[in-house]
């Protein structure tokens, strides 16, 4: 069974800092997803990637298939980036395997 | 707006009661999922469906049932509610699986917060 581990579990940073959240998985994957969940809110898909790097605005996601590792970076962080960031492994019809999430707080 | 619609948003049930969580998507996605999210835990898959008339169990199916009579709708039925079913439930849909990879992502509903007392 694939396991998805995230670190750190909690992260507090100052506005403007560069943020990195890490994700490791135990089995070779077909796709790696990064998701965002605001407190009390729904879940939004940020990225799906199977190789290399993707960028959307201030968010960058990278993946190293050989090392079974992915990172989510936030540049010029802002308080509105405060949320839970979740990585998940999947691409098959039988759904995603989720990490427990990283609680990010950006202080002004 | 296109997306996944879940109802209700909140519900309190008494032990032993039953209810149906509704989920509908208007994106013509063939794959649909029900997850539950418990504090400090990753989301767990309850049931999934690869198309109308086809459903299968996920990791935590006990105490739940689903049906998929149309592409759009995927309701989740709770029979004989128990306190262990207190959770936040998310419905999700996706379109494509497998190579070649496309930026389809997953679309999630806004969640149903269920409390069983």
PDB file of C-alpha atoms in Angstrom:
ATOM      1  CA  UNK A   1       0.000   0.000   0.000  1.00  0.00           C
ATOM      2  CA  UNK A   2       1.337   3.392  -0.931  1.00  0.00           C
ATOM      3  CA  UNK A   3       2.041   5.812   1.874  1.00  0.00           C
ATOM      4  CA  UNK A   4       2.284   9.536   1.412  1.00  0.00           C
ATOM      5  CA  UNK A   5       4.254  11.502   3.987  1.00  0.00           C
ATOM      6  CA  UNK A   6       4.353  15.278   4.234  1.00  0.00           C
ATOM      7  CA  UNK A   7       6.659  17.604   6.112  1.00  0.00           C
ATOM      8  CA  UNK A   8       6.460  19.772   7.994  1.00  0.00           C
ATOM      9  CA  UNK A   9       3.087  19.140   9.624  1.00  0.00           C
ATOM     10  CA  UNK A  10       2.867  22.769  10.721  1.00  0.00           C
ATOM     11  CA  UNK A  11       4.650  25.817   9.381  1.00  0.00           C
ATOM     12  CA  UNK A  12       4.430  29.435  10.483  1.00  0.00           C
ATOM     13  CA  UNK A  13       6.276  32.065   8.489  1.00  0.00           C
ATOM     14  CA  UNK A  14       6.366  35.803   7.951  1.00  0.00           C
ATOM     15  CA  UNK A  15       4.841  37.493   4.952  1.00  0.00           C
ATOM     16  CA  UNK A  16       7.252  37.534   2.041  1.00  0.00           C
ATOM     17  CA  UNK A  17       9.160  34.409   3.002  1.00  0.00           C
ATOM     18  CA  UNK A  18       9.850  31.585   0.563  1.00  0.00           C
ATOM     19  CA  UNK A  19       7.912  28.497   1.621  1.00  0.00           C
ATOM     20  CA  UNK A  20       8.727  24.850   0.902  1.00  0.00           C
ATOM     21  CA  UNK A  21       6.502  21.901   1.699  1.00  0.00           C
ATOM     22  CA  UNK A  22       7.767  18.389   1.068  1.00  0.00           C
ATOM     23  CA  UNK A  23       6.040  15.174   0.094  1.00  0.00           C
ATOM     24  CA  UNK A  24       7.451  11.644  -0.065  1.00  0.00           C
ATOM     25  CA  UNK A  25       5.724   8.529  -1.263  1.00  0.00           C
ATOM     26  CA  UNK A  26       6.652   4.889  -0.955  1.00  0.00           C
ATOM     27  CA  UNK A  27       5.516   3.372  -4.229  1.00  0.00           C
ATOM     28  CA  UNK A  28       6.155   4.506  -7.770  1.00  0.00           C
ATOM     29  CA  UNK A  29       3.283   6.751  -8.691  1.00  0.00           C
ATOM     30  CA  UNK A  30       1.360   7.600 -11.775  1.00  0.00           C
ATOM     31  CA  UNK A  31       0.612  11.186 -10.801  1.00  0.00           C
ATOM     32  CA  UNK A  32       1.188  13.438  -7.804  1.00  0.00           C
ATOM     33  CA  UNK A  33      -1.386  16.022  -6.813  1.00  0.00           C
ATOM     34  CA  UNK A  34      -1.089  19.138  -4.707  1.00  0.00           C
ATOM     35  CA  UNK A  35      -4.291  20.437  -3.141  1.00  0.00           C
ATOM     36  CA  UNK A  36      -5.193  23.451  -1.023  1.00  0.00           C
ATOM     37  CA  UNK A  37      -7.804  23.591   1.724  1.00  0.00           C
ATOM     38  CA  UNK A  38      -8.723  26.803   3.524  1.00  0.00           C
ATOM     39  CA  UNK A  39     -10.104  26.544   7.084  1.00  0.00           C
ATOM     40  CA  UNK A  40     -13.661  25.305   6.982  1.00  0.00           C
ATOM     41  CA  UNK A  41     -13.494  25.338   3.226  1.00  0.00           C
ATOM     42  CA  UNK A  42     -13.470  23.067   0.302  1.00  0.00           C
ATOM     43  CA  UNK A  43     -10.507  21.509  -1.442  1.00  0.00           C
ATOM     44  CA  UNK A  44      -8.972  23.008  -4.543  1.00  0.00           C
ATOM     45  CA  UNK A  45      -6.660  21.204  -6.905  1.00  0.00           C
ATOM     46  CA  UNK A  46      -3.436  23.173  -7.452  1.00  0.00           C
ATOM     47  CA  UNK A  47      -1.274  20.869  -9.532  1.00  0.00           C
ATOM     48  CA  UNK A  48      -1.082  17.441 -11.007  1.00  0.00           C
ATOM     49  CA  UNK A  49       2.373  16.378 -12.147  1.00  0.00           C
ATOM     50  CA  UNK A  50       4.130  13.246 -13.233  1.00  0.00           C
ATOM     51  CA  UNK A  51       7.562  14.714 -13.973  1.00  0.00           C
ATOM     52  CA  UNK A  52       9.580  17.903 -13.811  1.00  0.00           C
ATOM     53  CA  UNK A  53       8.136  21.162 -12.639  1.00  0.00           C
ATOM     54  CA  UNK A  54       4.985  23.232 -12.923  1.00  0.00           C
ATOM     55  CA  UNK A  55       4.373  26.878 -12.076  1.00  0.00           C
ATOM     56  CA  UNK A  56       1.189  28.823 -11.494  1.00  0.00           C
ATOM     57  CA  UNK A  57       1.582  32.361 -10.271  1.00  0.00           C
ATOM     58  CA  UNK A  58       3.610  32.266  -7.056  1.00  0.00           C
ATOM     59  CA  UNK A  59       3.231  28.501  -6.682  1.00  0.00           C
ATOM     60  CA  UNK A  60       5.786  26.047  -8.009  1.00  0.00           C
ATOM     61  CA  UNK A  61       5.588  22.259  -7.794  1.00  0.00           C
ATOM     62  CA  UNK A  62       8.453  19.918  -8.540  1.00  0.00           C
ATOM     63  CA  UNK A  63       8.773  16.162  -8.560  1.00  0.00           C
ATOM     64  CA  UNK A  64      11.708  13.746  -8.571  1.00  0.00           C
ATOM     65  CA  UNK A  65      10.443  10.355  -9.662  1.00  0.00           C
ATOM     66  CA  UNK A  66      13.687   8.533  -8.849  1.00  0.00           C
ATOM     67  CA  UNK A  67      13.726   9.851  -5.288  1.00  0.00           C
ATOM     68  CA  UNK A  68       9.932   9.551  -4.876  1.00  0.00           C
ATOM     69  CA  UNK A  69       9.773  13.119  -3.654  1.00  0.00           C
ATOM     70  CA  UNK A  70       7.827  16.249  -4.522  1.00  0.00           C
ATOM     71  CA  UNK A  71       7.958  19.799  -3.234  1.00  0.00           C
ATOM     72  CA  UNK A  72       5.539  22.694  -3.276  1.00  0.00           C
ATOM     73  CA  UNK A  73       7.085  26.147  -3.124  1.00  0.00           C
ATOM     74  CA  UNK A  74       5.393  29.477  -2.503  1.00  0.00           C
ATOM     75  CA  UNK A  75       7.304  32.594  -3.401  1.00  0.00           C
ATOM     76  CA  UNK A  76       6.627  35.989  -1.768  1.00  0.00           C
ATOM     77  CA  UNK A  77       4.182  34.384   0.659  1.00  0.00           C
ATOM     78  CA  UNK A  78       1.105  36.319   1.725  1.00  0.00           C
ATOM     79  CA  UNK A  79      -1.394  35.854   4.589  1.00  0.00           C
ATOM     80  CA  UNK A  80      -3.995  34.701   2.071  1.00  0.00           C
ATOM     81  CA  UNK A  81      -1.745  31.687   1.389  1.00  0.00           C
ATOM     82  CA  UNK A  82      -2.575  30.431   4.885  1.00  0.00           C
ATOM     83  CA  UNK A  83      -4.222  27.076   4.382  1.00  0.00           C
ATOM     84  CA  UNK A  84      -3.674  23.343   4.592  1.00  0.00           C
ATOM     85  CA  UNK A  85      -1.649  22.000   1.680  1.00  0.00           C
ATOM     86  CA  UNK A  86      -2.163  18.361   0.861  1.00  0.00           C
ATOM     87  CA  UNK A  87      -0.249  16.101  -1.448  1.00  0.00           C
ATOM     88  CA  UNK A  88      -1.883  13.016  -2.863  1.00  0.00           C
ATOM     89  CA  UNK A  89      -0.804  10.151  -5.039  1.00  0.00           C
ATOM     90  CA  UNK A  90      -3.046   8.782  -7.731  1.00  0.00           C
ATOM     91  CA  UNK A  91      -4.038   8.692 -11.328  1.00  0.00           C
ATOM     92  CA  UNK A  92      -5.962   5.498 -11.457  1.00  0.00           C
ATOM     93  CA  UNK A  93      -9.703   5.100 -11.272  1.00  0.00           C
ATOM     94  CA  UNK A  94      -9.589   4.052  -7.632  1.00  0.00           C
ATOM     95  CA  UNK A  95      -8.960   7.484  -6.214  1.00  0.00           C
ATOM     96  CA  UNK A  96      -6.143   9.254  -4.408  1.00  0.00           C
ATOM     97  CA  UNK A  97      -3.951   8.378  -1.430  1.00  0.00           C
ATOM     98  CA  UNK A  98      -3.589  11.507   0.666  1.00  0.00           C
ATOM     99  CA  UNK A  99      -0.950  12.842   2.974  1.00  0.00           C
ATOM    100  CA  UNK A 100      -2.118  14.314   6.284  1.00  0.00           C
ATOM    101  CA  UNK A 101      -1.514  17.852   5.133  1.00  0.00           C
ATOM    102  CA  UNK A 102       0.718  20.765   6.094  1.00  0.00           C
ATOM    103  CA  UNK A 103      -0.890  23.566   8.076  1.00  0.00           C
ATOM    104  CA  UNK A 104       0.633  26.807   6.824  1.00  0.00           C
ATOM    105  CA  UNK A 105       0.185  30.148   8.567  1.00  0.00           C
ATOM    106  CA  UNK A 106       1.627  33.295   7.043  1.00  0.00           C
ATOM    107  CA  UNK A 107       1.793  36.153   9.496  1.00  0.00           C
ATOM    108  CA  UNK A 108       1.642  39.773   8.291  1.00  0.00           C
TER     109      UNK A 108
ATOM    110  CA  UNK B   1     -21.054  27.424 -12.455  1.00  0.00           C
ATOM    111  CA  UNK B   2     -19.496  24.136 -13.440  1.00  0.00           C
ATOM    112  CA  UNK B   3     -18.351  22.010 -10.577  1.00  0.00           C
ATOM    113  CA  UNK B   4     -19.308  19.515  -7.906  1.00  0.00           C
ATOM    114  CA  UNK B   5     -22.300  20.357  -5.735  1.00  0.00           C
ATOM    115  CA  UNK B   6     -22.775  18.721  -2.355  1.00  0.00           C
ATOM    116  CA  UNK B   7     -25.797  18.980  -0.103  1.00  0.00           C
ATOM    117  CA  UNK B   8     -26.351  19.484   2.741  1.00  0.00           C
ATOM    118  CA  UNK B   9     -23.402  21.500   4.065  1.00  0.00           C
ATOM    119  CA  UNK B  10     -24.097  20.620   7.673  1.00  0.00           C
ATOM    120  CA  UNK B  11     -26.155  17.941   9.379  1.00  0.00           C
ATOM    121  CA  UNK B  12     -26.634  16.558  12.855  1.00  0.00           C
ATOM    122  CA  UNK B  13     -27.916  13.005  13.075  1.00  0.00           C
ATOM    123  CA  UNK B  14     -28.951  10.928  16.018  1.00  0.00           C
ATOM    124  CA  UNK B  15     -27.451   7.476  16.462  1.00  0.00           C
ATOM    125  CA  UNK B  16     -29.367   4.977  14.373  1.00  0.00           C
ATOM    126  CA  UNK B  17     -30.810   7.501  11.931  1.00  0.00           C
ATOM    127  CA  UNK B  18     -30.171   7.311   8.215  1.00  0.00           C
ATOM    128  CA  UNK B  19     -29.504   9.961   5.621  1.00  0.00           C
ATOM    129  CA  UNK B  20     -28.286  10.517   2.097  1.00  0.00           C
ATOM    130  CA  UNK B  21     -25.524  12.931   1.164  1.00  0.00           C
ATOM    131  CA  UNK B  22     -26.109  14.281  -2.299  1.00  0.00           C
ATOM    132  CA  UNK B  23     -23.411  14.904  -4.882  1.00  0.00           C
ATOM    133  CA  UNK B  24     -23.867  16.176  -8.412  1.00  0.00           C
ATOM    134  CA  UNK B  25     -21.397  17.277 -11.090  1.00  0.00           C
ATOM    135  CA  UNK B  26     -22.088  19.017 -14.382  1.00  0.00           C
ATOM    136  CA  UNK B  27     -18.733  18.480 -16.077  1.00  0.00           C
ATOM    137  CA  UNK B  28     -19.574  15.103 -17.617  1.00  0.00           C
ATOM    138  CA  UNK B  29     -16.812  13.496 -15.568  1.00  0.00           C
ATOM    139  CA  UNK B  30     -16.954   9.739 -15.615  1.00  0.00           C
ATOM    140  CA  UNK B  31     -15.107   9.156 -12.324  1.00  0.00           C
ATOM    141  CA  UNK B  32     -16.614  10.129  -8.990  1.00  0.00           C
ATOM    142  CA  UNK B  33     -15.498   9.582  -5.411  1.00  0.00           C
ATOM    143  CA  UNK B  34     -16.578   9.921  -1.808  1.00  0.00           C
ATOM    144  CA  UNK B  35     -13.955  10.704   0.817  1.00  0.00           C
ATOM    145  CA  UNK B  36     -14.137  11.364   4.513  1.00  0.00           C
ATOM    146  CA  UNK B  37     -11.786  13.656   6.362  1.00  0.00           C
ATOM    147  CA  UNK B  38     -11.112  13.185  10.069  1.00  0.00           C
ATOM    148  CA  UNK B  39      -8.994  15.547  12.199  1.00  0.00           C
ATOM    149  CA  UNK B  40      -5.270  14.856  11.872  1.00  0.00           C
ATOM    150  CA  UNK B  41      -5.811  12.232   9.202  1.00  0.00           C
ATOM    151  CA  UNK B  42      -5.562  12.254   5.454  1.00  0.00           C
ATOM    152  CA  UNK B  43      -8.726  11.889   3.441  1.00  0.00           C
ATOM    153  CA  UNK B  44      -9.882   8.303   3.148  1.00  0.00           C
ATOM    154  CA  UNK B  45     -11.742   6.860   0.187  1.00  0.00           C
ATOM    155  CA  UNK B  46     -15.190   5.454   0.997  1.00  0.00           C
ATOM    156  CA  UNK B  47     -16.543   4.498  -2.430  1.00  0.00           C
ATOM    157  CA  UNK B  48     -15.844   5.347  -6.012  1.00  0.00           C
ATOM    158  CA  UNK B  49     -17.492   4.985  -9.395  1.00  0.00           C
ATOM    159  CA  UNK B  50     -15.984   4.749 -12.865  1.00  0.00           C
ATOM    160  CA  UNK B  51     -19.259   5.374 -14.636  1.00  0.00           C
ATOM    161  CA  UNK B  52     -23.014   5.088 -14.415  1.00  0.00           C
ATOM    162  CA  UNK B  53     -24.009   1.741 -12.957  1.00  0.00           C
ATOM    163  CA  UNK B  54     -20.506   0.898 -11.714  1.00  0.00           C
ATOM    164  CA  UNK B  55     -19.369   1.409  -8.129  1.00  0.00           C
ATOM    165  CA  UNK B  56     -16.702  -0.115  -5.939  1.00  0.00           C
ATOM    166  CA  UNK B  57     -15.538  -0.012  -2.344  1.00  0.00           C
ATOM    167  CA  UNK B  58     -12.689   2.130  -1.194  1.00  0.00           C
ATOM    168  CA  UNK B  59     -10.646   1.945   1.963  1.00  0.00           C
ATOM    169  CA  UNK B  60     -13.419   2.626   4.520  1.00  0.00           C
ATOM    170  CA  UNK B  61     -16.783   1.490   3.058  1.00  0.00           C
ATOM    171  CA  UNK B  62     -18.400  -0.023   6.164  1.00  0.00           C
ATOM    172  CA  UNK B  63     -21.629   1.699   7.150  1.00  0.00           C
ATOM    173  CA  UNK B  64     -22.103   3.359   3.757  1.00  0.00           C
ATOM    174  CA  UNK B  65     -23.723   2.602   0.435  1.00  0.00           C
ATOM    175  CA  UNK B  66     -23.677   4.343  -2.928  1.00  0.00           C
ATOM    176  CA  UNK B  67     -25.416   4.239  -6.255  1.00  0.00           C
ATOM    177  CA  UNK B  68     -24.660   5.778  -9.632  1.00  0.00           C
ATOM    178  CA  UNK B  69     -27.707   5.754 -11.841  1.00  0.00           C
ATOM    179  CA  UNK B  70     -26.556   8.727 -13.939  1.00  0.00           C
ATOM    180  CA  UNK B  71     -23.216  10.277 -14.873  1.00  0.00           C
ATOM    181  CA  UNK B  72     -24.104  13.407 -12.913  1.00  0.00           C
ATOM    182  CA  UNK B  73     -25.202  12.041  -9.537  1.00  0.00           C
ATOM    183  CA  UNK B  74     -23.401   9.981  -6.924  1.00  0.00           C
ATOM    184  CA  UNK B  75     -25.292   9.926  -3.608  1.00  0.00           C
ATOM    185  CA  UNK B  76     -23.828   8.442  -0.431  1.00  0.00           C
ATOM    186  CA  UNK B  77     -26.195   6.670   1.937  1.00  0.00           C
ATOM    187  CA  UNK B  78     -25.541   6.305   5.644  1.00  0.00           C
ATOM    188  CA  UNK B  79     -27.560   3.574   7.285  1.00  0.00           C
ATOM    189  CA  UNK B  80     -27.840   3.362  11.077  1.00  0.00           C
ATOM    190  CA  UNK B  81     -25.574   6.313  11.808  1.00  0.00           C
ATOM    191  CA  UNK B  82     -22.877   5.830  14.430  1.00  0.00           C
ATOM    192  CA  UNK B  83     -20.664   8.370  16.259  1.00  0.00           C
ATOM    193  CA  UNK B  84     -17.680   6.992  14.311  1.00  0.00           C
ATOM    194  CA  UNK B  85     -19.246   8.456  11.179  1.00  0.00           C
ATOM    195  CA  UNK B  86     -18.868  11.987  12.515  1.00  0.00           C
ATOM    196  CA  UNK B  87     -16.629  13.523   9.886  1.00  0.00           C
ATOM    197  CA  UNK B  88     -16.412  15.892   6.962  1.00  0.00           C
ATOM    198  CA  UNK B  89     -17.409  14.235   3.711  1.00  0.00           C
ATOM    199  CA  UNK B  90     -16.127  15.306   0.323  1.00  0.00           C
ATOM    200  CA  UNK B  91     -17.364  14.263  -3.055  1.00  0.00           C
ATOM    201  CA  UNK B  92     -14.993  14.595  -5.998  1.00  0.00           C
ATOM    202  CA  UNK B  93     -14.931  13.932  -9.703  1.00  0.00           C
ATOM    203  CA  UNK B  94     -12.273  13.532 -12.359  1.00  0.00           C
ATOM    204  CA  UNK B  95     -12.280  13.030 -16.091  1.00  0.00           C
ATOM    205  CA  UNK B  96      -9.244  11.221 -17.328  1.00  0.00           C
ATOM    206  CA  UNK B  97      -6.880   8.659 -15.996  1.00  0.00           C
ATOM    207  CA  UNK B  98      -3.616   7.235 -17.257  1.00  0.00           C
ATOM    208  CA  UNK B  99      -1.187   8.428 -19.883  1.00  0.00           C
ATOM    209  CA  UNK B 100      -1.017  10.679 -21.797  1.00  0.00           C
ATOM    210  CA  UNK B 101      -1.199  13.040 -18.891  1.00  0.00           C
ATOM    211  CA  UNK B 102      -3.426  16.040 -19.094  1.00  0.00           C
ATOM    212  CA  UNK B 103      -3.972  18.862 -16.629  1.00  0.00           C
ATOM    213  CA  UNK B 104      -7.372  17.587 -15.634  1.00  0.00           C
ATOM    214  CA  UNK B 105      -6.898  17.570 -11.884  1.00  0.00           C
ATOM    215  CA  UNK B 106      -9.665  16.682  -9.524  1.00  0.00           C
ATOM    216  CA  UNK B 107     -12.711  18.779  -8.683  1.00  0.00           C
ATOM    217  CA  UNK B 108     -13.985  18.607  -5.126  1.00  0.00           C
ATOM    218  CA  UNK B 109     -17.285  19.602  -3.630  1.00  0.00           C
ATOM    219  CA  UNK B 110     -17.383  22.021  -0.700  1.00  0.00           C
ATOM    220  CA  UNK B 111     -17.958  19.258   1.826  1.00  0.00           C
ATOM    221  CA  UNK B 112     -20.645  18.091   4.225  1.00  0.00           C
ATOM    222  CA  UNK B 113     -19.927  18.369   7.938  1.00  0.00           C
ATOM    223  CA  UNK B 114     -21.785  15.538   9.667  1.00  0.00           C
ATOM    224  CA  UNK B 115     -22.127  15.077  13.406  1.00  0.00           C
ATOM    225  CA  UNK B 116     -23.685  11.937  14.889  1.00  0.00           C
ATOM    226  CA  UNK B 117     -24.850  12.294  18.483  1.00  0.00           C
TER     227      UNK B 117
END
